[in-house]
Amino acid sequence: MNRRDFLQVMAIAAAGGMQIDAQAALANPAADKLYDLPRFGNVHLMHFTDCHAQLLPLYFREPSVNLGIAAAFGKSPHLVGEHLLRQFGIKANTPEAHAFSCLNFEQAAATYGKVGGFAHLTTLIKRIKGNRPGALLLDGGDTWQGSATALWTQGQDMVDACLQMGVNVMTAHWEMTLGDKRVKHIVENDFKGKVDFVAQNIQTTDFGDPVFEAFVMKEMNGVPVAIIGQAFPYTPIANPRYMVPEWSFGIQEENMQKTVDAARAKGAKVVVLLSHNGMDVDLKMATRVRGIDAILGGHTHDGMPAPVIVENGGGKTLVTNAGSNSKFLGVLDFDVKEGRIQGFQYRLLPVFANFLPADAEMQALIQKVRAPYAAKLGEKLAMTEGTLYRRGNFNGSFDQLIVDALMEVKGAEIAFSPGFRWGTSLLPNSAITMEHLMDQTATTYSHTTMTEMSGAAIKTVLEDVADNLFNPDPYYQQGGDMVRVGGLTYAIEPAAGMGKRIQDMRLNGQPLTDGKAYKVAGWAPVAEGAKGDKGEPVWDVVAQWLRTHKKISPRKLNTPRLIGVAGNPGLV
């Protein structure tokens, strides 16, 4: 950033009323300060997760709603905005505040620029490795899905990028939506002798045989280290079962304890779980499984600046979560002496593209894999006048755009859109390209549906999803946020019991009737039998709507009326 550019963004920020840290807005001083991480100890682990196939730098708005209910009230990861900054001692209006919170999003994004990008992440990895001999790079999964090129290449673009970046160990979730045969092919061919793909909780449905290695042992500076894998436990429920018909998943807590014990018996002095459970599940597991020194977690996209330290029968376990979209790199160092951990250091480093130069070799690979699709990716569909984002328990403006388009194009009274946590953000007055649309919709089962549903059935759907999100027992939380709803309004009491959370459902101001049928549009169905019920891809439907409207006004969010959440620090 040159002086003229810097003065321009300063003027923009000042006009918006934002008091920014001027020194931190300059690339070099900020980079030196932000990424100055002296070596500590002799066991070094780097961790990224949930990048969702985003190879290029992007904008990404953190959530303003991440409610903690019951025992999770007011605890990490259910803190947002100023509550999160206060908890972790982060100064407002700094690069770190922008990375970890939604506050002043538009002004901060204009000031600090885009985040992530594999070329910039690679530069940071090389910088950290430079003074940490033997450091391992761990990939927490949700890597091969989330973009157009990942869909069109069956994840090959991401496989090649991860190999070049030097990933050592990986576990999985959305990778499974490429199908079991594709996953096995990559593991047994592309990864052979290069990347250890671990998952202690994936077994065959017939005889319960392990499908992948449960853990891998690595020697680092004379210290034996075990990395255990935990794939997303509810993959066949949250995603279509037919994609992995012969594999079972689950939390597998008893087997996890056996795996930890086996790793210790093999001489491991440090045991780390590379998890895709979601942070709430990891926090509970840490209280019940002995012998895990740290859980490097993913799935819930929580950018946690510091680990939660959980006490259990075997000692203490560090529980972390490293955000999403290649926006963060977690760095965990252990000091191991006389066979025991004497201390640790952890930092979750935000990846600012303006603060880190692009790695030339990775940039060349990215350009190569994108080149065949450049014209299609770059098609300008419309302009957005407001910020578009997806993240939060109940709705996002890009989700609202999708349900608005579904209702209009399909002629539906109500529309449902999955509560996916992945998807990039757009600033006001930006072009919406086909690539941006695919960032929100690119799955292997993104076909649309039109269904007649009774009022009672609609309530059942909403209640089921609400329980997946707000069940007080984390082991019953099956992933994702609340389904996004168009047309229908409702109230929700997150702390209520199962089947009693959804209230006051209305369409055009009138209460829904249990026995009446309503036209409901949706996409990405996961129910058994949905494989043969394919409408057009959702990106075709939404692209048609965008091309017709051309200029998209700021979306009015259709969010439910919340009951009983006053004062919850998971709400801005």
PDB file of N, CA and C in Angstrom, residues 386-424:
ATOM      1  N   GLY A 386     -25.857  -3.436  -1.187  1.00  0.00           N
ATOM      2  CA  GLY A 386     -25.587  -3.658   0.231  1.00  0.00           C
ATOM      3  C   GLY A 386     -24.585  -4.771   0.440  1.00  0.00           C
ATOM      4  N   THR A 387     -24.111  -4.919   1.671  1.00  0.00           N
ATOM      5  CA  THR A 387     -23.200  -6.010   2.019  1.00  0.00           C
ATOM      6  C   THR A 387     -23.919  -7.345   1.898  1.00  0.00           C
ATOM      7  N   LEU A 388     -23.241  -8.311   1.302  1.00  0.00           N
ATOM      8  CA  LEU A 388     -23.770  -9.671   1.218  1.00  0.00           C
ATOM      9  C   LEU A 388     -22.855 -10.592   2.027  1.00  0.00           C
ATOM     10  N   TYR A 389     -23.433 -11.345   2.934  1.00  0.00           N
ATOM     11  CA  TYR A 389     -22.654 -12.252   3.768  1.00  0.00           C
ATOM     12  C   TYR A 389     -23.510 -13.442   4.162  1.00  0.00           C
ATOM     13  N   ARG A 390     -22.859 -14.489   4.605  1.00  0.00           N
ATOM     14  CA  ARG A 390     -23.542 -15.642   5.186  1.00  0.00           C
ATOM     15  C   ARG A 390     -22.779 -16.043   6.443  1.00  0.00           C
ATOM     16  N   ARG A 391     -23.424 -15.890   7.574  1.00  0.00           N
ATOM     17  CA  ARG A 391     -22.842 -16.339   8.828  1.00  0.00           C
ATOM     18  C   ARG A 391     -23.742 -15.856   9.939  1.00  0.00           C
ATOM     19  N   GLY A 392     -24.029 -16.703  10.896  1.00  0.00           N
ATOM     20  CA  GLY A 392     -24.906 -16.363  12.006  1.00  0.00           C
ATOM     21  C   GLY A 392     -25.958 -17.442  12.185  1.00  0.00           C
ATOM     22  N   ASN A 393     -26.523 -17.514  13.365  1.00  0.00           N
ATOM     23  CA  ASN A 393     -27.449 -18.593  13.685  1.00  0.00           C
ATOM     24  C   ASN A 393     -28.700 -18.620  12.833  1.00  0.00           C
ATOM     25  N   PHE A 394     -29.185 -17.443  12.351  1.00  0.00           N
ATOM     26  CA  PHE A 394     -30.515 -17.418  11.758  1.00  0.00           C
ATOM     27  C   PHE A 394     -30.582 -16.975  10.307  1.00  0.00           C
ATOM     28  N   ASN A 395     -29.749 -16.048   9.894  1.00  0.00           N
ATOM     29  CA  ASN A 395     -29.840 -15.599   8.503  1.00  0.00           C
ATOM     30  C   ASN A 395     -28.637 -14.737   8.169  1.00  0.00           C
ATOM     31  N   GLY A 396     -28.406 -14.589   6.877  1.00  0.00           N
ATOM     32  CA  GLY A 396     -27.415 -13.681   6.347  1.00  0.00           C
ATOM     33  C   GLY A 396     -27.970 -13.065   5.083  1.00  0.00           C
ATOM     34  N   SER A 397     -27.415 -11.947   4.662  1.00  0.00           N
ATOM     35  CA  SER A 397     -28.001 -11.252   3.511  1.00  0.00           C
ATOM     36  C   SER A 397     -27.845 -12.038   2.216  1.00  0.00           C
ATOM     37  N   PHE A 398     -26.784 -12.849   2.077  1.00  0.00           N
ATOM     38  CA  PHE A 398     -26.671 -13.673   0.868  1.00  0.00           C
ATOM     39  C   PHE A 398     -27.687 -14.819   0.922  1.00  0.00           C
ATOM     40  N   ASP A 399     -27.919 -15.357   2.117  1.00  0.00           N
ATOM     41  CA  ASP A 399     -28.969 -16.365   2.254  1.00  0.00           C
ATOM     42  C   ASP A 399     -30.332 -15.772   1.911  1.00  0.00           C
ATOM     43  N   GLN A 400     -30.566 -14.528   2.351  1.00  0.00           N
ATOM     44  CA  GLN A 400     -31.839 -13.871   2.043  1.00  0.00           C
ATOM     45  C   GLN A 400     -32.009 -13.701   0.539  1.00  0.00           C
ATOM     46  N   LEU A 401     -30.927 -13.326  -0.130  1.00  0.00           N
ATOM     47  CA  LEU A 401     -30.980 -13.190  -1.587  1.00  0.00           C
ATOM     48  C   LEU A 401     -31.394 -14.519  -2.232  1.00  0.00           C
ATOM     49  N   ILE A 402     -30.843 -15.619  -1.726  1.00  0.00           N
ATOM     50  CA  ILE A 402     -31.147 -16.928  -2.308  1.00  0.00           C
ATOM     51  C   ILE A 402     -32.615 -17.291  -2.125  1.00  0.00           C
ATOM     52  N   VAL A 403     -33.165 -17.101  -0.921  1.00  0.00           N
ATOM     53  CA  VAL A 403     -34.577 -17.459  -0.722  1.00  0.00           C
ATOM     54  C   VAL A 403     -35.494 -16.505  -1.478  1.00  0.00           C
ATOM     55  N   ASP A 404     -35.117 -15.239  -1.597  1.00  0.00           N
ATOM     56  CA  ASP A 404     -35.908 -14.298  -2.394  1.00  0.00           C
ATOM     57  C   ASP A 404     -35.974 -14.761  -3.849  1.00  0.00           C
ATOM     58  N   ALA A 405     -34.828 -15.183  -4.378  1.00  0.00           N
ATOM     59  CA  ALA A 405     -34.781 -15.654  -5.762  1.00  0.00           C
ATOM     60  C   ALA A 405     -35.588 -16.935  -5.946  1.00  0.00           C
ATOM     61  N   LEU A 406     -35.463 -17.872  -5.016  1.00  0.00           N
ATOM     62  CA  LEU A 406     -36.207 -19.133  -5.112  1.00  0.00           C
ATOM     63  C   LEU A 406     -37.706 -18.893  -5.149  1.00  0.00           C
ATOM     64  N   MET A 407     -38.190 -18.037  -4.268  1.00  0.00           N
ATOM     65  CA  MET A 407     -39.635 -17.795  -4.228  1.00  0.00           C
ATOM     66  C   MET A 407     -40.126 -17.158  -5.527  1.00  0.00           C
ATOM     67  N   GLU A 408     -39.382 -16.191  -6.036  1.00  0.00           N
ATOM     68  CA  GLU A 408     -39.829 -15.484  -7.239  1.00  0.00           C
ATOM     69  C   GLU A 408     -39.747 -16.371  -8.481  1.00  0.00           C
ATOM     70  N   VAL A 409     -38.639 -17.041  -8.674  1.00  0.00           N
ATOM     71  CA  VAL A 409     -38.450 -17.841  -9.890  1.00  0.00           C
ATOM     72  C   VAL A 409     -39.316 -19.102  -9.865  1.00  0.00           C
ATOM     73  N   LYS A 410     -39.422 -19.741  -8.692  1.00  0.00           N
ATOM     74  CA  LYS A 410     -40.157 -21.012  -8.599  1.00  0.00           C
ATOM     75  C   LYS A 410     -41.643 -20.817  -8.305  1.00  0.00           C
ATOM     76  N   GLY A 411     -42.046 -19.594  -8.009  1.00  0.00           N
ATOM     77  CA  GLY A 411     -43.447 -19.357  -7.699  1.00  0.00           C
ATOM     78  C   GLY A 411     -43.871 -19.977  -6.387  1.00  0.00           C
ATOM     79  N   ALA A 412     -43.000 -19.935  -5.397  1.00  0.00           N
ATOM     80  CA  ALA A 412     -43.268 -20.564  -4.102  1.00  0.00           C
ATOM     81  C   ALA A 412     -43.753 -19.529  -3.097  1.00  0.00           C
ATOM     82  N   GLU A 413     -44.512 -20.001  -2.113  1.00  0.00           N
ATOM     83  CA  GLU A 413     -44.959 -19.139  -1.016  1.00  0.00           C
ATOM     84  C   GLU A 413     -43.882 -19.025   0.059  1.00  0.00           C
ATOM     85  N   ILE A 414     -43.123 -20.086   0.216  1.00  0.00           N
ATOM     86  CA  ILE A 414     -42.108 -20.187   1.255  1.00  0.00           C
ATOM     87  C   ILE A 414     -40.853 -20.775   0.624  1.00  0.00           C
ATOM     88  N   ALA A 415     -39.703 -20.397   1.114  1.00  0.00           N
ATOM     89  CA  ALA A 415     -38.458 -21.003   0.637  1.00  0.00           C
ATOM     90  C   ALA A 415     -37.563 -21.332   1.822  1.00  0.00           C
ATOM     91  N   PHE A 416     -36.870 -22.450   1.712  1.00  0.00           N
ATOM     92  CA  PHE A 416     -35.868 -22.873   2.696  1.00  0.00           C
ATOM     93  C   PHE A 416     -34.498 -22.898   2.025  1.00  0.00           C
ATOM     94  N   SER A 417     -33.490 -22.433   2.764  1.00  0.00           N
ATOM     95  CA  SER A 417     -32.108 -22.545   2.306  1.00  0.00           C
ATOM     96  C   SER A 417     -31.287 -23.091   3.465  1.00  0.00           C
ATOM     97  N   PRO A 418     -30.395 -24.043   3.214  1.00  0.00           N
ATOM     98  CA  PRO A 418     -29.667 -24.684   4.316  1.00  0.00           C
ATOM     99  C   PRO A 418     -28.856 -23.680   5.137  1.00  0.00           C
ATOM    100  N   GLY A 419     -28.674 -23.996   6.413  1.00  0.00           N
ATOM    101  CA  GLY A 419     -27.899 -23.138   7.300  1.00  0.00           C
ATOM    102  C   GLY A 419     -26.413 -23.400   7.189  1.00  0.00           C
ATOM    103  N   PHE A 420     -25.888 -23.374   5.968  1.00  0.00           N
ATOM    104  CA  PHE A 420     -24.462 -23.590   5.756  1.00  0.00           C
ATOM    105  C   PHE A 420     -23.662 -22.433   6.350  1.00  0.00           C
ATOM    106  N   ARG A 421     -22.482 -22.736   6.889  1.00  0.00           N
ATOM    107  CA  ARG A 421     -21.626 -21.691   7.456  1.00  0.00           C
ATOM    108  C   ARG A 421     -20.599 -21.177   6.446  1.00  0.00           C
ATOM    109  N   TRP A 422     -20.428 -21.870   5.327  1.00  0.00           N
ATOM    110  CA  TRP A 422     -19.431 -21.446   4.362  1.00  0.00           C
ATOM    111  C   TRP A 422     -20.052 -20.459   3.368  1.00  0.00           C
ATOM    112  N   GLY A 423     -19.203 -19.649   2.769  1.00  0.00           N
ATOM    113  CA  GLY A 423     -19.667 -18.651   1.807  1.00  0.00           C
ATOM    114  C   GLY A 423     -18.973 -17.326   2.063  1.00  0.00           C
ATOM    115  N   THR A 424     -18.454 -16.708   1.014  1.00  0.00           N
ATOM    116  CA  THR A 424     -17.687 -15.475   1.140  1.00  0.00           C
ATOM    117  C   THR A 424     -18.620 -14.268   1.252  1.00  0.00           C
TER     118      THR A 424
END
